[in-house]
């Protein structure tokens, strides 16, 4: 049995929260909500199982925020109506009873929505993403560029969802600003809108800033994390044209706009980017403050390497926890770890 200090009872301070250790379950869409967006009855025991197995923080799967255009997947659970509050209360209570904390991840699908799912498909621009959707493999739909009025509706949707997250007992909120979904599409340098919401970094960051501000107002006291990835689901090799300068500017802007926690999710946390440091190191150096790093970590030793870097408060793992709810105990005892295989996310939550 290894004695890993970051797994000991020493609390990790993150956005003012005291956590039992420095390991988080990264957000993972499981697409098994009920047709009306309520979490299924298995959701509370599903997340509580991670807590029982000792993770400090759980970030939920992406939850949709409004019934207009925000849903990404069929059977995605949401926080889009007040009934959803009742659905999530038992989930947060079950996680708390096992001694862990849980954040709600809020998402707007943007142009990466499954076709036919929403009344409208809204994007930063009117251009479709290349390739096919993740859930059904359909061609990505062609969006219409959100009008300023629709952008205000989107912001109002996030604020209402944040208020519901607070009422449902969540310990924090994470904005899904990654992987090409709406917030990320606005941030990326492909957002060439000619109005105040596109073009310069200042304009491209406006939606993220307004969301941080309105979520803060709607859920006072809850820490807010911002999940950022460089890559998008439709473009895994995406890099901004200005590379390092762009990354530094985005991380600084997000902090200044009120992100308590930056969550940098990549595909390889430990791999340096072409500019010589990892993306998490860039975030820690350019925009100091609580930071979660994750993606591609597959052993306790790798977690420990990332946690030894200055400024990394926590590491987050997705696929290892999906395939092994008891990943921590297995890793500590040197027992075999089950490999994630694509499609595992569609298996029943408690399998
Ligand atoms: C099945 C599955 C579902 C995911 N769903 C989400 C999600 O809802 N929100 C999100 O921000 N990231 C999501 N991700 C990305 C993960 O949070 C994580 O960044 C990525 O899998 C890399 O981490 P890993 O190497 O530990 O798996 C998902 C990943 C997988 C494999």
Short mmCIF file of C-alpha atoms and ligand atoms in Angstrom, two decimals:
data_model
loop_
_atom_site.label_atom_id
_atom_site.label_comp_id
_atom_site.label_asym_id
_atom_site.label_seq_id
_atom_site.Cartn_x
_atom_site.Cartn_y
_atom_site.Cartn_z
CA UNK A 1 0.00 0.00 0.00
CA UNK A 2 1.45 3.36 -1.00
CA UNK A 3 1.34 6.28 1.40
CA UNK A 4 0.43 9.20 -0.81
CA UNK A 5 0.39 12.45 1.13
CA UNK A 6 -2.21 14.07 -1.14
CA UNK A 7 -4.62 11.27 -0.25
CA UNK A 8 -4.21 11.81 3.48
CA UNK A 9 -6.73 13.71 5.56
CA UNK A 10 -4.85 17.00 5.07
CA UNK A 11 -7.53 19.22 3.53
CA UNK A 12 -7.00 20.77 0.13
CA UNK A 13 -8.18 24.33 -0.03
CA UNK A 14 -9.95 25.10 -3.26
CA UNK A 15 -12.04 28.18 -3.79
CA UNK A 16 -12.56 28.49 -0.04
CA UNK A 17 -13.69 24.87 0.28
CA UNK A 18 -12.14 22.30 2.50
CA UNK A 19 -11.79 18.96 0.72
CA UNK A 20 -10.68 15.59 2.05
CA UNK A 21 -7.95 15.20 -0.59
CA UNK A 22 -6.68 16.49 -3.90
CA UNK A 23 -8.35 14.01 -6.28
CA UNK A 24 -11.47 14.89 -8.29
CA UNK A 25 -13.81 12.94 -10.54
CA UNK A 26 -13.84 14.90 -13.81
CA UNK A 27 -17.19 15.62 -15.46
CA UNK A 28 -18.45 12.68 -17.51
CA UNK A 29 -21.67 12.71 -19.52
CA UNK A 30 -23.54 9.44 -19.03
CA UNK A 31 -26.67 10.32 -21.06
CA UNK A 32 -28.98 8.39 -18.75
CA UNK A 33 -31.23 11.12 -17.41
CA UNK A 34 -34.99 10.82 -17.67
CA UNK A 35 -36.80 12.24 -20.71
CA UNK A 36 -37.70 15.42 -18.81
CA UNK A 37 -34.12 16.08 -17.72
CA UNK A 38 -34.45 14.72 -14.19
CA UNK A 39 -31.51 12.61 -13.07
CA UNK A 40 -32.37 8.92 -12.97
CA UNK A 41 -32.90 7.26 -9.56
CA UNK A 42 -29.48 5.60 -9.89
CA UNK A 43 -27.72 8.97 -9.99
CA UNK A 44 -27.50 9.44 -6.21
CA UNK A 45 -25.94 6.01 -5.51
CA UNK A 46 -23.74 6.44 -8.60
CA UNK A 47 -22.10 9.66 -7.43
CA UNK A 48 -22.17 8.60 -3.76
CA UNK A 49 -20.14 5.52 -4.71
CA UNK A 50 -17.26 7.77 -5.80
CA UNK A 51 -17.52 9.60 -2.51
CA UNK A 52 -17.53 6.33 -0.56
CA UNK A 53 -14.39 5.34 -2.43
CA UNK A 54 -12.71 8.48 -1.17
CA UNK A 55 -12.52 11.19 -3.86
CA UNK A 56 -12.39 14.74 -2.52
CA UNK A 57 -14.51 16.38 -5.21
CA UNK A 58 -17.01 15.19 -7.80
CA UNK A 59 -17.89 17.38 -10.77
CA UNK A 60 -21.15 16.23 -12.33
CA UNK A 61 -21.72 15.40 -15.93
CA UNK A 62 -22.61 18.47 -18.01
CA UNK A 63 -26.13 19.68 -17.15
CA UNK A 64 -28.18 21.72 -19.60
CA UNK A 65 -29.42 25.14 -18.58
CA UNK A 66 -32.48 25.97 -20.67
CA UNK A 67 -35.14 24.36 -22.84
CA UNK A 68 -34.39 26.53 -25.86
CA UNK A 69 -31.11 25.40 -27.35
CA UNK A 70 -28.78 24.23 -24.57
CA UNK A 71 -29.14 20.43 -24.61
CA UNK A 72 -26.22 18.52 -26.08
CA UNK A 73 -27.39 14.88 -25.82
CA UNK A 74 -30.56 12.85 -25.67
CA UNK A 75 -31.23 11.89 -22.04
CA UNK A 76 -28.88 14.53 -20.71
CA UNK A 77 -29.96 15.59 -17.22
CA UNK A 78 -30.44 19.29 -16.55
CA UNK A 79 -30.95 22.12 -14.10
CA UNK A 80 -33.34 23.89 -16.43
CA UNK A 81 -36.58 23.79 -14.43
CA UNK A 82 -37.40 24.07 -10.75
CA UNK A 83 -38.46 20.41 -10.75
CA UNK A 84 -34.84 19.55 -11.45
CA UNK A 85 -33.93 20.98 -8.04
CA UNK A 86 -35.87 18.15 -6.40
CA UNK A 87 -34.10 15.65 -8.65
CA UNK A 88 -30.63 16.77 -7.58
CA UNK A 89 -31.25 17.22 -3.83
CA UNK A 90 -30.92 13.51 -3.03
CA UNK A 91 -27.76 13.37 -5.13
CA UNK A 92 -25.94 16.12 -3.26
CA UNK A 93 -27.19 14.75 0.08
CA UNK A 94 -25.89 11.26 -0.73
CA UNK A 95 -22.46 12.62 -1.69
CA UNK A 96 -22.28 14.77 1.46
CA UNK A 97 -23.27 11.80 3.63
CA UNK A 98 -20.13 10.04 2.33
CA UNK A 99 -17.92 13.04 3.14
CA UNK A 100 -17.20 14.50 -0.31
CA UNK A 101 -18.16 17.68 -2.14
CA UNK A 102 -19.98 17.96 -5.47
CA UNK A 103 -20.06 20.71 -8.11
CA UNK A 104 -22.72 21.04 -10.82
CA UNK A 105 -21.27 21.47 -14.29
CA UNK A 106 -23.40 23.79 -16.44
CA UNK A 107 -23.26 23.47 -20.20
CA UNK A 108 -24.73 25.03 -23.31
CA UNK A 109 -24.29 22.73 -26.30
CA UNK A 110 -24.10 25.44 -28.92
CA UNK A 111 -23.45 23.98 -32.35
CA UNK A 112 -22.45 20.58 -30.94
CA UNK A 113 -26.06 19.65 -30.09
CA UNK A 114 -27.56 16.42 -31.35
CA UNK A 115 -29.72 17.28 -34.38
CA UNK A 116 -33.45 17.37 -33.63
CA UNK A 117 -32.97 17.71 -29.88
CA UNK A 118 -33.57 21.43 -29.38
CA UNK A 119 -35.98 23.92 -30.89
CA UNK A 120 -33.00 25.90 -32.17
CA UNK A 121 -29.33 25.29 -32.80
CA UNK A 122 -27.37 28.36 -31.76
CA UNK A 123 -23.70 29.03 -32.31
CA UNK A 124 -21.26 31.89 -32.06
CA UNK A 125 -21.26 31.94 -35.84
CA UNK A 126 -23.50 30.30 -38.44
CA UNK A 127 -20.85 27.72 -39.34
CA UNK A 128 -21.36 24.03 -38.53
CA UNK A 129 -18.68 22.06 -36.72
CA UNK A 130 -16.93 19.51 -38.90
CA UNK A 131 -17.52 15.82 -38.38
CA UNK A 132 -20.24 14.00 -36.51
CA UNK A 133 -21.91 14.21 -33.10
CA UNK A 134 -20.61 12.20 -30.17
CA UNK A 135 -23.80 10.44 -29.10
CA UNK A 136 -25.46 9.35 -32.36
CA UNK A 137 -22.80 9.94 -35.00
CA UNK A 138 -25.08 12.29 -37.00
CA UNK A 139 -23.59 15.13 -39.05
CA UNK A 140 -23.14 18.18 -36.83
CA UNK A 141 -26.06 20.55 -37.40
CA UNK A 142 -25.79 23.97 -38.97
CA UNK A 143 -26.43 26.61 -36.29
CA UNK A 144 -27.66 30.14 -36.58
CA UNK A 145 -25.46 32.77 -34.99
CA UNK A 146 -27.06 33.74 -31.67
CA UNK A 147 -28.52 37.25 -31.71
CA UNK A 148 -27.70 39.61 -28.86
CA UNK A 149 -31.18 38.97 -27.48
CA UNK A 150 -30.61 35.21 -27.60
CA UNK A 151 -27.24 35.67 -25.88
CA UNK A 152 -29.04 37.47 -23.05
CA UNK A 153 -31.49 34.53 -22.83
CA UNK A 154 -28.57 32.11 -22.65
CA UNK A 155 -27.03 34.12 -19.80
CA UNK A 156 -30.38 34.20 -17.99
CA UNK A 157 -30.58 30.41 -18.40
CA UNK A 158 -27.20 29.93 -16.70
CA UNK A 159 -28.17 32.29 -13.87
CA UNK A 160 -31.42 30.39 -13.25
CA UNK A 161 -29.58 27.06 -13.36
CA UNK A 162 -27.01 28.39 -10.88
CA UNK A 163 -29.77 29.46 -8.50
CA UNK A 164 -31.19 25.94 -8.77
CA UNK A 165 -27.76 24.41 -8.12
CA UNK A 166 -27.54 26.40 -4.89
CA UNK A 167 -31.05 25.32 -3.90
CA UNK A 168 -30.23 21.68 -4.68
CA UNK A 169 -27.28 21.68 -2.27
CA UNK A 170 -24.31 21.75 -4.64
CA UNK A 171 -21.01 22.98 -3.19
CA UNK A 172 -19.94 24.84 -6.30
CA UNK A 173 -20.59 25.40 -9.97
CA UNK A 174 -18.41 24.65 -12.94
CA UNK A 175 -18.95 26.36 -16.29
CA UNK A 176 -18.22 24.10 -19.25
CA UNK A 177 -16.00 26.37 -21.28
CA UNK A 178 -14.25 23.54 -23.11
CA UNK A 179 -14.34 21.12 -26.02
CA UNK A 180 -16.10 23.31 -28.56
CA UNK A 181 -19.46 23.71 -26.83
CA UNK A 182 -20.99 27.19 -26.86
CA UNK A 183 -18.86 29.04 -24.28
CA UNK A 184 -15.69 27.62 -25.82
CA UNK A 185 -16.82 28.40 -29.36
CA UNK A 186 -17.27 32.02 -28.32
CA UNK A 187 -13.80 32.11 -26.71
CA UNK A 188 -11.95 30.53 -29.62
CA UNK A 189 -10.23 32.61 -32.24
CA UNK A 190 -12.56 31.20 -34.92
CA UNK A 191 -15.25 33.45 -33.42
CA UNK A 192 -15.15 36.23 -35.98
CA UNK A 193 -18.49 37.85 -35.13
CA UNK A 194 -18.42 41.50 -36.06
CA UNK A 195 -20.24 42.68 -32.92
CA UNK A 196 -19.23 43.04 -29.25
CA UNK A 197 -19.22 39.24 -28.78
CA UNK A 198 -16.50 38.25 -31.24
CA UNK A 199 -13.23 39.24 -32.86
CA UNK A 200 -10.78 40.53 -30.22
CA UNK A 201 -9.98 38.44 -27.13
CA UNK A 202 -11.83 41.00 -25.07
CA UNK A 203 -14.97 40.49 -27.16
CA UNK A 204 -14.62 36.71 -27.41
CA UNK A 205 -14.33 36.51 -23.60
CA UNK A 206 -17.41 38.66 -23.06
CA UNK A 207 -19.82 35.72 -22.85
CA UNK A 208 -17.59 33.87 -20.34
CA UNK A 209 -17.27 37.04 -18.26
CA UNK A 210 -20.99 37.77 -18.26
CA UNK A 211 -21.73 34.15 -17.31
CA UNK A 212 -19.27 34.24 -14.41
CA UNK A 213 -20.79 37.49 -13.20
CA UNK A 214 -24.41 36.36 -13.45
CA UNK A 215 -23.76 32.95 -11.92
CA UNK A 216 -22.00 34.67 -9.00
CA UNK A 217 -25.03 36.90 -8.46
CA UNK A 218 -27.49 34.01 -8.73
CA UNK A 219 -25.59 31.68 -6.39
CA UNK A 220 -23.82 33.90 -3.87
CA UNK A 221 -21.19 32.12 -1.82
CA UNK A 222 -20.68 29.20 -4.20
CA UNK A 223 -17.21 28.89 -5.71
CA UNK A 224 -17.20 28.96 -9.51
CA UNK A 225 -14.85 26.86 -11.60
CA UNK A 226 -14.25 27.36 -15.30
CA UNK A 227 -13.36 24.25 -17.29
CA UNK A 228 -11.15 25.15 -20.24
CA UNK A 229 -9.61 22.91 -22.87
CA UNK A 230 -7.66 23.98 -25.89
CA UNK A 231 -9.05 21.17 -28.05
CA UNK A 232 -12.62 20.90 -29.33
CA UNK A 233 -14.65 17.74 -29.99
CA UNK A 234 -14.68 18.59 -33.69
CA UNK A 235 -11.00 19.54 -33.79
CA UNK A 236 -8.75 17.63 -31.45
CA UNK A 237 -5.62 19.28 -32.84
CA UNK A 238 -6.98 22.84 -32.47
CA UNK A 239 -4.46 25.44 -31.33
CA UNK A 240 -5.10 29.15 -31.31
CA UNK A 241 -3.08 31.04 -33.91
CA UNK A 242 -1.34 33.10 -31.22
CA UNK A 243 -0.65 29.95 -29.11
CA UNK A 244 1.04 30.91 -25.80
CA UNK A 245 0.04 34.59 -25.91
CA UNK A 246 -3.59 33.61 -26.47
CA UNK A 247 -3.58 31.03 -23.68
CA UNK A 248 -2.09 33.49 -21.20
CA UNK A 249 -4.61 36.14 -22.18
CA UNK A 250 -7.54 33.76 -21.82
CA UNK A 251 -6.47 32.44 -18.41
CA UNK A 252 -5.85 35.98 -17.10
CA UNK A 253 -9.17 37.19 -18.45
CA UNK A 254 -11.08 34.30 -16.86
CA UNK A 255 -9.51 34.95 -13.46
CA UNK A 256 -10.17 38.67 -13.68
CA UNK A 257 -13.74 37.97 -14.72
CA UNK A 258 -14.29 36.03 -11.50
CA UNK A 259 -13.37 32.37 -12.03
CA UNK A 260 -12.43 31.21 -8.52
CA UNK A 261 -11.04 27.97 -9.89
CA UNK A 262 -9.52 27.31 -13.29
CA UNK A 263 -9.95 23.70 -14.42
CA UNK A 264 -7.56 23.00 -17.26
CA UNK A 265 -8.57 19.82 -19.05
CA UNK A 266 -6.36 18.49 -21.80
CA UNK A 267 -5.77 15.09 -23.29
CA UNK A 268 -2.28 14.82 -21.75
CA UNK A 269 -1.79 16.80 -18.56
CA UNK A 270 1.91 15.94 -18.25
CA UNK A 271 2.87 16.69 -21.87
CA UNK A 272 4.44 20.08 -22.53
CA UNK A 273 2.83 22.15 -25.26
CA UNK A 274 4.99 23.38 -28.15
CA UNK A 275 5.92 26.47 -26.09
CA UNK A 276 7.70 24.29 -23.53
CA UNK A 277 5.37 24.03 -20.55
CA UNK A 278 2.14 22.14 -19.99
CA UNK A 279 -1.18 23.96 -20.33
CA UNK A 280 -1.78 23.71 -16.57
CA UNK A 281 1.67 25.19 -15.92
CA UNK A 282 0.82 28.05 -18.26
CA UNK A 283 -2.39 28.68 -16.32
CA UNK A 284 -0.63 28.47 -12.94
CA UNK A 285 2.09 30.89 -14.01
CA UNK A 286 0.02 33.41 -15.90
CA UNK A 287 -3.12 33.45 -13.75
CA UNK A 288 -2.27 32.25 -10.22
CA UNK A 289 -5.05 30.92 -8.01
CA UNK A 290 -6.82 27.62 -7.33
CA UNK A 291 -6.28 25.27 -10.26
CA UNK A 292 -7.49 21.79 -11.19
CA UNK A 293 -5.53 19.94 -13.87
CA UNK A 294 -6.68 16.81 -15.62
CA UNK A 295 -6.67 14.59 -18.66
CA UNK A 296 -4.55 11.57 -19.48
CA UNK A 297 -3.46 10.85 -15.90
CA UNK A 298 -3.45 7.11 -15.45
CA UNK A 299 -1.59 6.30 -12.23
CA UNK A 300 -1.10 7.65 -8.73
CA UNK A 301 2.51 8.40 -9.63
CA UNK A 302 1.34 10.59 -12.53
CA UNK A 303 -1.15 12.37 -10.27
CA UNK A 304 1.62 13.00 -7.80
CA UNK A 305 3.88 14.46 -10.52
CA UNK A 306 1.19 16.94 -11.55
CA UNK A 307 0.37 17.82 -7.94
CA UNK A 308 4.03 18.56 -7.25
CA UNK A 309 3.96 21.46 -9.74
CA UNK A 310 3.54 24.85 -8.13
CA UNK A 311 -0.02 26.07 -8.20
CA UNK A 312 -1.87 22.78 -8.92
CA UNK A 313 -4.47 22.33 -6.17
CA UNK A 314 -6.12 19.19 -7.49
CA UNK A 315 -6.02 16.66 -10.29
CA UNK A 316 -9.14 15.35 -12.03
CA UNK A 317 -9.55 11.98 -13.72
CA UNK A 318 -12.40 10.85 -15.95
CA UNK A 319 -11.90 7.56 -17.78
CA UNK A 320 -9.98 5.78 -14.98
CA UNK A 321 -12.86 6.53 -12.59
CA UNK A 322 -15.47 5.57 -15.18
CA UNK A 323 -13.92 2.14 -15.58
CA UNK A 324 -12.96 1.77 -11.89
CA UNK A 325 -15.19 3.51 -9.33
CA UNK A 326 -12.72 2.20 -6.70
CA UNK A 327 -9.68 3.43 -8.66
CA UNK A 328 -8.00 4.95 -5.60
CA UNK A 329 -8.12 1.76 -3.51
CA UNK A 330 -7.11 -0.40 -6.48
CA UNK A 331 -4.18 1.86 -7.27
CA UNK A 332 -3.02 2.01 -3.69
CA UNK A 333 -3.19 -1.76 -3.32
CA UNK A 334 -1.51 -2.38 -6.68
CA UNK A 335 -4.57 -4.28 -7.93
CA UNK A 336 -5.40 -4.49 -11.66
CA UNK A 337 -7.01 -1.39 -13.16
CA UNK A 338 -9.72 -1.88 -15.76
CA UNK A 339 -9.03 0.00 -19.02
CA UNK A 340 -11.70 2.38 -20.31
CA UNK A 341 -13.15 1.31 -23.63
CA UNK A 342 -15.32 3.63 -25.76
CA UNK A 343 -19.00 3.02 -25.09
CA UNK A 344 -18.53 2.26 -21.39
CA UNK A 345 -20.33 5.54 -20.63
CA UNK A 346 -23.52 3.98 -22.04
CA UNK A 347 -23.48 1.09 -19.57
CA UNK A 348 -25.83 1.41 -16.58
CA UNK A 349 -24.61 3.94 -14.03
CA UNK A 350 -24.13 1.35 -11.30
CA UNK A 351 -22.48 -1.38 -13.40
C1 LIG B 1 -17.48 9.41 -21.35
C2 LIG B 1 -16.96 10.80 -21.17
C3 LIG B 1 -17.83 11.85 -20.94
C4 LIG B 1 -17.36 13.15 -20.76
N1 LIG B 1 -18.24 14.15 -20.47
C5 LIG B 1 -17.78 15.38 -20.16
C6 LIG B 1 -18.66 16.38 -19.70
O1 LIG B 1 -19.86 16.17 -19.53
N2 LIG B 1 -18.12 17.60 -19.42
C7 LIG B 1 -16.78 17.87 -19.57
O2 LIG B 1 -16.35 18.99 -19.31
N3 LIG B 1 -15.93 16.92 -19.98
C8 LIG B 1 -16.39 15.68 -20.26
N4 LIG B 1 -15.51 14.71 -20.62
C9 LIG B 1 -14.06 15.00 -20.65
C10 LIG B 1 -13.42 14.60 -19.31
O3 LIG B 1 -13.90 15.39 -18.24
C11 LIG B 1 -11.88 14.68 -19.35
O4 LIG B 1 -11.47 16.01 -19.56
C12 LIG B 1 -11.27 13.81 -20.45
O5 LIG B 1 -11.88 12.53 -20.50
C13 LIG B 1 -9.78 13.60 -20.21
O6 LIG B 1 -9.57 13.04 -18.92
P1 LIG B 1 -9.19 11.48 -18.72
O7 LIG B 1 -7.97 11.22 -19.54
O8 LIG B 1 -8.94 11.35 -17.24
O9 LIG B 1 -10.34 10.67 -19.20
C14 LIG B 1 -15.97 13.41 -20.84
C15 LIG B 1 -15.10 12.35 -21.09
C16 LIG B 1 -15.57 11.07 -21.25
C17 LIG B 1 -14.59 9.95 -21.50
#
